[in-house]
Amino acid sequence: MSFPSQKSLKIGIIGFGPFAQFLSKTMIKQGHSITATSRSDYTDLCTHLGISYFRDMNAFLESNNDVILLCTSILSLSQVIKSVPFHCLKQPTLFVDVLSVKEYPRDLMLQVLPHDSDVLCTHPMFGPESGKDGWKELTFMYDKVRIRNEVTCSSFLQIFATEGCKMMEMTCEEHDKLAARSQFLTHTVGRVLSEMEIEPTPIDTKTFQKLVEVKESTSRDSFDLFSGLFIHNRFAKEQLRNIELALETIKQQLFKRMNEELD
Ligand code: NAP
């Protein structure tokens, strides 16, 4: 899919953790200019990457970004966004978030951002591990929640389309329903396997090796991220109940069969 217009963007990132660092490398490669701010001091890393790093949020906002990309943890978004001095913005700006839940940041942004700001909710369905060899065929979900400046919005989406992402437009609600049944389920199973301390054995089947991979890849993400998937996706609680119910049903089937066999 191609988006009509592309221009070089000034992108300001709030929250320069692992995912923001990963995204910014491709944005820089494409010729966009990046500024960043975060709770921790990333001055040295940013200097190395060619990014202007601001410790002061006012100066960051005054640096005239076309796009402000929210890359904080799900759990800290509310506190972070409510502390932003929006009066320092010099122009109407496109705010984009990349949080792994979608209704929550959409509602917060609509509630807190200045009315002349545009709002694009996105979820790149990949991370530093799955996207380390490029983004081709990886899914990029987005919802154009409040867009008046189509040129800036298209230019931003084009970053992902250019890399070959599968561009998937859907509502935040639809995303959260599907993500509870896929991403949250994967993370929960991974955390259960981790809690059980499963490890490779000398007689692993291929399928068991895949389970070990699920455990390892999900435990690389922070616990903040995992709890955010649960706390701020209203469909996740139902999934957790479904997992418990399914385990109980399978247990009952096994014991019933055992009793029949041994009678
Ligand atoms: P994360 O643990 O979810 O978030 C780390 C970021 O949150 C850092 O920038 C950190 O700032 C900031 N942060 C955490 N607590 C904070 C607080 N109390 N106050 C201010 N800032 C705080 O890890 P991540 O992998 O980088 O993910 C960032 C976002 O991208 C998340 O919303 C996640 O859902 C989304 N996402 C991640 C992936 C992935 O594969 N990792 C994929 C798609 C979307 P400091 O570093 O300055 O401490």
Tab-separated table of C-alpha atoms and ligand atoms in Angstrom:
chain	number	residue	atom	x	y	z
A	1	MET	CA	0.000	0.000	0.000
A	2	SER	CA	1.295	3.476	-0.760
A	3	PHE	CA	0.259	6.721	0.896
A	4	PRO	CA	-0.155	9.757	-1.361
A	5	SER	CA	2.424	12.101	0.041
A	6	GLN	CA	5.788	11.770	1.655
A	7	LYS	CA	7.946	14.491	3.094
A	8	SER	CA	10.855	14.482	5.447
A	9	LEU	CA	9.433	14.834	8.947
A	10	LYS	CA	10.648	16.300	12.215
A	11	ILE	CA	9.694	13.619	14.726
A	12	GLY	CA	9.930	14.192	18.480
A	13	ILE	CA	9.879	11.054	20.611
A	14	ILE	CA	8.640	11.006	24.221
A	15	GLY	CA	9.956	7.881	26.010
A	16	PHE	CA	13.254	6.713	24.546
A	17	GLY	CA	13.242	3.084	25.788
A	18	PRO	CA	14.052	-0.066	23.767
A	19	PHE	CA	11.167	0.261	21.315
A	20	ALA	CA	11.742	3.954	20.542
A	21	GLN	CA	15.453	3.284	19.985
A	22	PHE	CA	14.558	0.486	17.593
A	23	LEU	CA	12.052	2.615	15.584
A	24	SER	CA	14.261	5.684	15.446
A	25	LYS	CA	17.079	3.868	13.617
A	26	THR	CA	14.827	3.208	10.597
A	27	MET	CA	13.362	6.718	10.711
A	28	ILE	CA	16.863	8.214	10.606
A	29	LYS	CA	17.852	5.872	7.769
A	30	GLN	CA	14.860	7.232	5.806
A	31	GLY	CA	16.060	10.826	6.281
A	32	HIS	CA	13.668	12.018	9.006
A	33	SER	CA	15.064	14.221	11.719
A	34	ILE	CA	14.588	12.972	15.276
A	35	THR	CA	14.514	14.655	18.673
A	36	ALA	CA	13.819	12.820	21.921
A	37	THR	CA	13.087	13.241	25.591
A	38	SER	CA	12.623	10.642	28.327
A	39	ARG	CA	12.643	10.129	32.078
A	40	SER	CA	16.210	8.765	31.976
A	41	ASP	CA	19.200	10.512	30.433
A	42	TYR	CA	19.889	9.205	26.908
A	43	THR	CA	22.189	12.071	25.879
A	44	ASP	CA	25.178	9.857	25.024
A	45	LEU	CA	23.177	7.255	23.092
A	46	CYS	CA	21.335	9.985	21.169
A	47	THR	CA	24.530	11.821	20.302
A	48	HIS	CA	25.838	8.546	18.899
A	49	LEU	CA	22.640	8.023	16.844
A	50	GLY	CA	22.480	11.610	15.544
A	51	ILE	CA	19.402	12.516	17.620
A	52	SER	CA	18.965	15.783	19.532
A	53	TYR	CA	18.197	14.831	23.125
A	54	PHE	CA	16.330	17.219	25.439
A	55	ARG	CA	16.338	16.855	29.200
A	56	ASP	CA	13.949	19.803	29.348
A	57	MET	CA	10.396	19.084	28.123
A	58	ASN	CA	9.672	22.760	27.351
A	59	ALA	CA	12.663	23.011	25.026
A	60	PHE	CA	11.677	19.673	23.448
A	61	LEU	CA	8.178	20.974	22.631
A	62	GLU	CA	9.512	24.272	21.362
A	63	SER	CA	11.715	22.448	18.836
A	64	ASN	CA	8.913	22.533	16.241
A	65	ASN	CA	8.182	18.885	15.542
A	66	ASP	CA	5.680	17.838	12.847
A	67	VAL	CA	4.983	14.650	14.782
A	68	ILE	CA	5.223	13.767	18.464
A	69	LEU	CA	5.562	10.043	18.969
A	70	LEU	CA	4.504	8.665	22.360
A	71	CYS	CA	6.663	5.613	23.156
A	72	THR	CA	6.351	5.399	26.938
A	73	SER	CA	5.252	2.280	28.776
A	74	ILE	CA	1.495	1.707	28.893
A	75	LEU	CA	1.497	2.143	32.660
A	76	SER	CA	3.277	5.509	32.623
A	77	LEU	CA	1.392	7.134	29.725
A	78	SER	CA	-1.200	8.893	31.851
A	79	GLN	CA	1.371	10.435	34.185
A	80	VAL	CA	3.690	11.377	31.291
A	81	ILE	CA	1.053	12.934	29.028
A	82	LYS	CA	-0.530	14.911	31.867
A	83	SER	CA	2.850	16.455	32.684
A	84	VAL	CA	3.466	17.737	29.131
A	85	PRO	CA	3.395	21.578	28.950
A	86	PHE	CA	1.331	21.740	25.742
A	87	HIS	CA	1.304	25.554	25.775
A	88	CYS	CA	4.924	25.330	24.550
A	89	LEU	CA	3.821	23.812	21.214
A	90	LYS	CA	4.421	26.295	18.420
A	91	GLN	CA	2.125	24.736	15.805
A	92	PRO	CA	-0.711	22.201	15.444
A	93	THR	CA	1.032	18.845	15.779
A	94	LEU	CA	0.291	15.225	14.894
A	95	PHE	CA	0.415	13.036	18.013
A	96	VAL	CA	1.033	9.346	17.372
A	97	ASP	CA	1.221	6.596	19.950
A	98	VAL	CA	2.666	3.093	19.554
A	99	LEU	CA	1.277	1.515	22.716
A	100	SER	CA	0.351	-2.170	22.561
A	101	VAL	CA	-3.193	-1.364	23.698
A	102	LYS	CA	-5.258	1.126	21.743
A	103	GLU	CA	-8.519	2.330	23.309
A	104	TYR	CA	-6.674	3.556	26.397
A	105	PRO	CA	-4.176	5.926	24.697
A	106	ARG	CA	-6.887	7.075	22.239
A	107	ASP	CA	-9.167	8.133	25.100
A	108	LEU	CA	-6.330	9.764	27.031
A	109	MET	CA	-5.074	11.693	23.993
A	110	LEU	CA	-8.564	12.940	23.104
A	111	GLN	CA	-9.033	14.037	26.693
A	112	VAL	CA	-5.685	15.754	27.262
A	113	LEU	CA	-4.235	17.008	23.945
A	114	PRO	CA	-4.957	20.489	22.572
A	115	HIS	CA	-7.980	20.436	20.244
A	116	ASP	CA	-5.940	21.518	17.235
A	117	SER	CA	-3.670	18.444	17.535
A	118	ASP	CA	-4.210	15.520	15.197
A	119	VAL	CA	-4.339	12.011	16.687
A	120	LEU	CA	-3.112	8.803	15.060
A	121	CYS	CA	-3.186	5.582	17.083
A	122	THR	CA	-0.839	2.861	15.883
A	123	HIS	CA	0.539	-0.493	16.899
A	124	PRO	CA	3.528	-1.905	15.061
A	125	MET	CA	2.952	-5.645	15.631
A	126	PHE	CA	6.664	-6.329	15.909
A	127	GLY	CA	9.641	-5.370	18.038
A	128	PRO	CA	13.436	-5.261	18.233
A	129	GLU	CA	13.641	-9.057	18.001
A	130	SER	CA	11.080	-9.893	15.291
A	131	GLY	CA	12.004	-6.770	13.300
A	132	LYS	CA	15.775	-7.044	13.571
A	133	ASP	CA	16.190	-8.161	9.926
A	134	GLY	CA	13.760	-5.597	8.491
A	135	TRP	CA	10.031	-4.900	8.649
A	136	LYS	CA	8.921	-6.560	5.390
A	137	GLU	CA	5.562	-8.366	5.725
A	138	LEU	CA	5.292	-7.357	9.405
A	139	THR	CA	1.906	-5.917	10.361
A	140	PHE	CA	1.394	-2.251	11.186
A	141	MET	CA	-2.030	-1.429	12.666
A	142	TYR	CA	-3.349	2.143	12.654
A	143	ASP	CA	-6.497	4.147	13.366
A	144	LYS	CA	-6.800	7.729	12.028
A	145	VAL	CA	-8.670	8.987	15.079
A	146	ARG	CA	-8.583	12.759	14.394
A	147	ILE	CA	-6.717	13.770	11.255
A	148	ARG	CA	-6.965	17.131	9.524
A	149	ASN	CA	-3.429	17.376	8.142
A	150	GLU	CA	-3.509	14.427	5.738
A	151	VAL	CA	-0.045	15.226	4.344
A	152	THR	CA	1.757	14.786	7.664
A	153	CYS	CA	-0.294	11.721	8.565
A	154	SER	CA	0.392	10.062	5.191
A	155	SER	CA	4.086	10.888	5.420
A	156	PHE	CA	4.252	9.244	8.817
A	157	LEU	CA	2.405	6.103	7.653
A	158	GLN	CA	4.669	5.964	4.616
A	159	ILE	CA	7.644	5.269	6.932
A	160	PHE	CA	6.187	1.823	7.594
A	161	ALA	CA	4.738	1.241	4.114
A	162	THR	CA	8.164	1.977	2.582
A	163	GLU	CA	9.745	-0.744	4.725
A	164	GLY	CA	7.198	-3.252	3.368
A	165	CYS	CA	4.925	-3.472	6.406
A	166	LYS	CA	1.445	-4.927	5.973
A	167	MET	CA	-0.597	-1.785	6.614
A	168	MET	CA	-3.770	-2.646	8.531
A	169	GLU	CA	-6.334	0.100	9.237
A	170	MET	CA	-8.850	-0.792	11.957
A	171	THR	CA	-10.532	0.792	14.957
A	172	CYS	CA	-8.842	0.813	18.339
A	173	GLU	CA	-11.702	-1.291	19.706
A	174	GLU	CA	-11.272	-3.955	17.033
A	175	HIS	CA	-7.509	-3.973	17.702
A	176	ASP	CA	-7.984	-4.517	21.440
A	177	LYS	CA	-10.443	-7.377	20.884
A	178	LEU	CA	-8.054	-9.145	18.512
A	179	ALA	CA	-4.905	-8.370	20.529
A	180	ALA	CA	-6.447	-9.846	23.703
A	181	ARG	CA	-7.017	-13.089	21.812
A	182	SER	CA	-3.557	-13.126	20.230
A	183	GLN	CA	-0.845	-10.976	21.825
A	184	PHE	CA	-2.090	-11.052	25.427
A	185	LEU	CA	-2.682	-14.808	25.156
A	186	THR	CA	0.858	-15.346	23.818
A	187	HIS	CA	2.387	-13.263	26.612
A	188	THR	CA	0.321	-15.028	29.289
A	189	VAL	CA	1.294	-18.486	28.040
A	190	GLY	CA	4.937	-17.327	27.860
A	191	ARG	CA	4.802	-16.041	31.452
A	192	VAL	CA	3.185	-19.299	32.643
A	193	LEU	CA	5.965	-21.296	30.963
A	194	SER	CA	8.521	-19.000	32.547
A	195	GLU	CA	6.904	-19.427	35.983
A	196	MET	CA	7.167	-23.214	35.434
A	197	GLU	CA	10.872	-22.700	34.600
A	198	ILE	CA	10.681	-24.821	31.449
A	199	GLU	CA	14.126	-25.412	29.926
A	200	PRO	CA	15.396	-27.262	26.840
A	201	THR	CA	15.958	-31.008	27.456
A	202	PRO	CA	18.174	-33.471	25.541
A	203	ILE	CA	15.039	-35.035	23.989
A	204	ASP	CA	13.141	-31.906	22.846
A	205	THR	CA	10.532	-32.239	20.136
A	206	LYS	CA	10.306	-29.424	17.562
A	207	THR	CA	7.025	-28.298	19.147
A	208	PHE	CA	8.590	-28.095	22.589
A	209	GLN	CA	11.429	-26.018	21.142
A	210	LYS	CA	8.757	-23.594	19.909
A	211	LEU	CA	7.344	-23.408	23.452
A	212	VAL	CA	10.791	-22.545	24.809
A	213	GLU	CA	11.000	-19.823	22.150
A	214	VAL	CA	7.640	-18.406	23.292
A	215	LYS	CA	8.877	-18.352	26.883
A	216	GLU	CA	12.127	-16.650	25.948
A	217	SER	CA	10.709	-14.057	23.579
A	218	THR	CA	7.898	-12.989	25.929
A	219	SER	CA	10.139	-12.717	28.973
A	220	ARG	CA	12.453	-10.346	27.076
A	221	ASP	CA	9.655	-7.731	27.244
A	222	SER	CA	9.269	-5.806	30.489
A	223	PHE	CA	6.708	-6.844	33.119
A	224	ASP	CA	5.365	-3.286	32.810
A	225	LEU	CA	4.497	-4.041	29.212
A	226	PHE	CA	2.788	-7.325	30.093
A	227	SER	CA	0.761	-5.804	32.936
A	228	GLY	CA	-0.192	-2.902	30.665
A	229	LEU	CA	-1.623	-5.400	28.160
A	230	PHE	CA	-3.847	-6.702	30.955
A	231	ILE	CA	-4.781	-3.586	32.893
A	232	HIS	CA	-5.559	-1.332	29.941
A	233	ASN	CA	-7.254	-3.711	27.525
A	234	ARG	CA	-10.838	-4.290	28.658
A	235	PHE	CA	-10.977	-7.546	26.658
A	236	ALA	CA	-7.949	-9.114	28.399
A	237	LYS	CA	-9.766	-10.029	31.631
A	238	GLU	CA	-12.175	-12.224	29.690
A	239	GLN	CA	-9.205	-13.935	28.006
A	240	LEU	CA	-7.611	-14.673	31.374
A	241	ARG	CA	-10.895	-16.260	32.516
A	242	ASN	CA	-11.025	-18.269	29.264
A	243	ILE	CA	-7.511	-19.614	29.898
A	244	GLU	CA	-8.445	-20.681	33.444
A	245	LEU	CA	-11.709	-22.252	32.252
A	246	ALA	CA	-9.986	-24.067	29.388
A	247	LEU	CA	-7.345	-25.524	31.737
A	248	GLU	CA	-10.058	-26.638	34.150
A	249	THR	CA	-12.088	-28.229	31.327
A	250	ILE	CA	-9.063	-30.128	30.025
A	251	LYS	CA	-8.183	-31.281	33.533
A	252	GLN	CA	-11.715	-32.605	34.022
A	253	GLN	CA	-11.645	-34.403	30.648
A	254	LEU	CA	-8.351	-36.080	31.564
A	255	PHE	CA	-9.496	-37.217	35.003
A	256	LYS	CA	-12.846	-38.444	33.631
A	257	ARG	CA	-11.036	-40.497	30.970
A	258	MET	CA	-8.540	-41.840	33.508
A	259	ASN	CA	-11.337	-42.956	35.795
A	260	GLU	CA	-13.144	-44.657	32.872
A	261	GLU	CA	-9.968	-46.452	31.809
A	262	LEU	CA	-9.059	-47.593	35.286
A	263	ASP	CA	-12.569	-48.733	36.295
B	1	NAP	P1	8.287	-0.363	28.123
B	1	NAP	O1	8.859	-0.921	29.353
B	1	NAP	O2	6.881	-0.714	27.803
B	1	NAP	O3	8.445	1.226	28.107
B	1	NAP	C1	9.689	1.833	28.344
B	1	NAP	C2	9.540	3.330	28.209
B	1	NAP	O4	8.607	3.850	29.177
B	1	NAP	C3	10.853	4.042	28.446
B	1	NAP	O5	10.933	5.122	27.547
B	1	NAP	C4	10.724	4.562	29.870
B	1	NAP	O6	11.459	5.745	30.086
B	1	NAP	C5	9.249	4.892	29.937
B	1	NAP	N1	8.754	4.849	31.316
B	1	NAP	C6	8.507	3.760	32.080
B	1	NAP	N2	8.039	4.119	33.294
B	1	NAP	C7	8.013	5.484	33.312
B	1	NAP	C8	7.627	6.448	34.271
B	1	NAP	N3	7.168	6.091	35.476
B	1	NAP	N4	7.704	7.757	33.932
B	1	NAP	C9	8.167	8.127	32.708
B	1	NAP	N5	8.546	7.253	31.753
B	1	NAP	C10	8.468	5.949	32.044
B	1	NAP	O7	9.278	-0.878	26.945
B	1	NAP	P2	9.349	-0.647	25.362
B	1	NAP	O8	9.571	-1.993	24.785
B	1	NAP	O9	10.320	0.431	25.061
B	1	NAP	O10	7.880	-0.186	24.916
B	1	NAP	C11	7.518	1.179	24.731
B	1	NAP	C12	6.101	1.259	24.200
B	1	NAP	O11	6.035	0.630	22.902
B	1	NAP	C13	5.092	0.517	25.077
B	1	NAP	O12	3.931	1.277	25.187
B	1	NAP	C14	4.815	-0.767	24.328
B	1	NAP	O13	3.497	-1.248	24.553
B	1	NAP	C15	4.991	-0.328	22.862
B	1	NAP	N6	5.412	-1.383	21.951
B	1	NAP	C16	6.495	-2.159	22.264
B	1	NAP	C17	6.881	-3.175	21.399
B	1	NAP	C18	8.065	-4.041	21.718
B	1	NAP	O14	8.304	-5.020	20.998
B	1	NAP	N7	8.858	-3.774	22.704
B	1	NAP	C19	6.168	-3.383	20.204
B	1	NAP	C20	5.083	-2.543	19.896
B	1	NAP	C21	4.710	-1.542	20.784
B	1	NAP	P3	13.020	5.691	30.474
B	1	NAP	O15	13.645	4.716	29.493
B	1	NAP	O16	13.460	7.089	30.275
B	1	NAP	O17	13.121	5.205	31.869
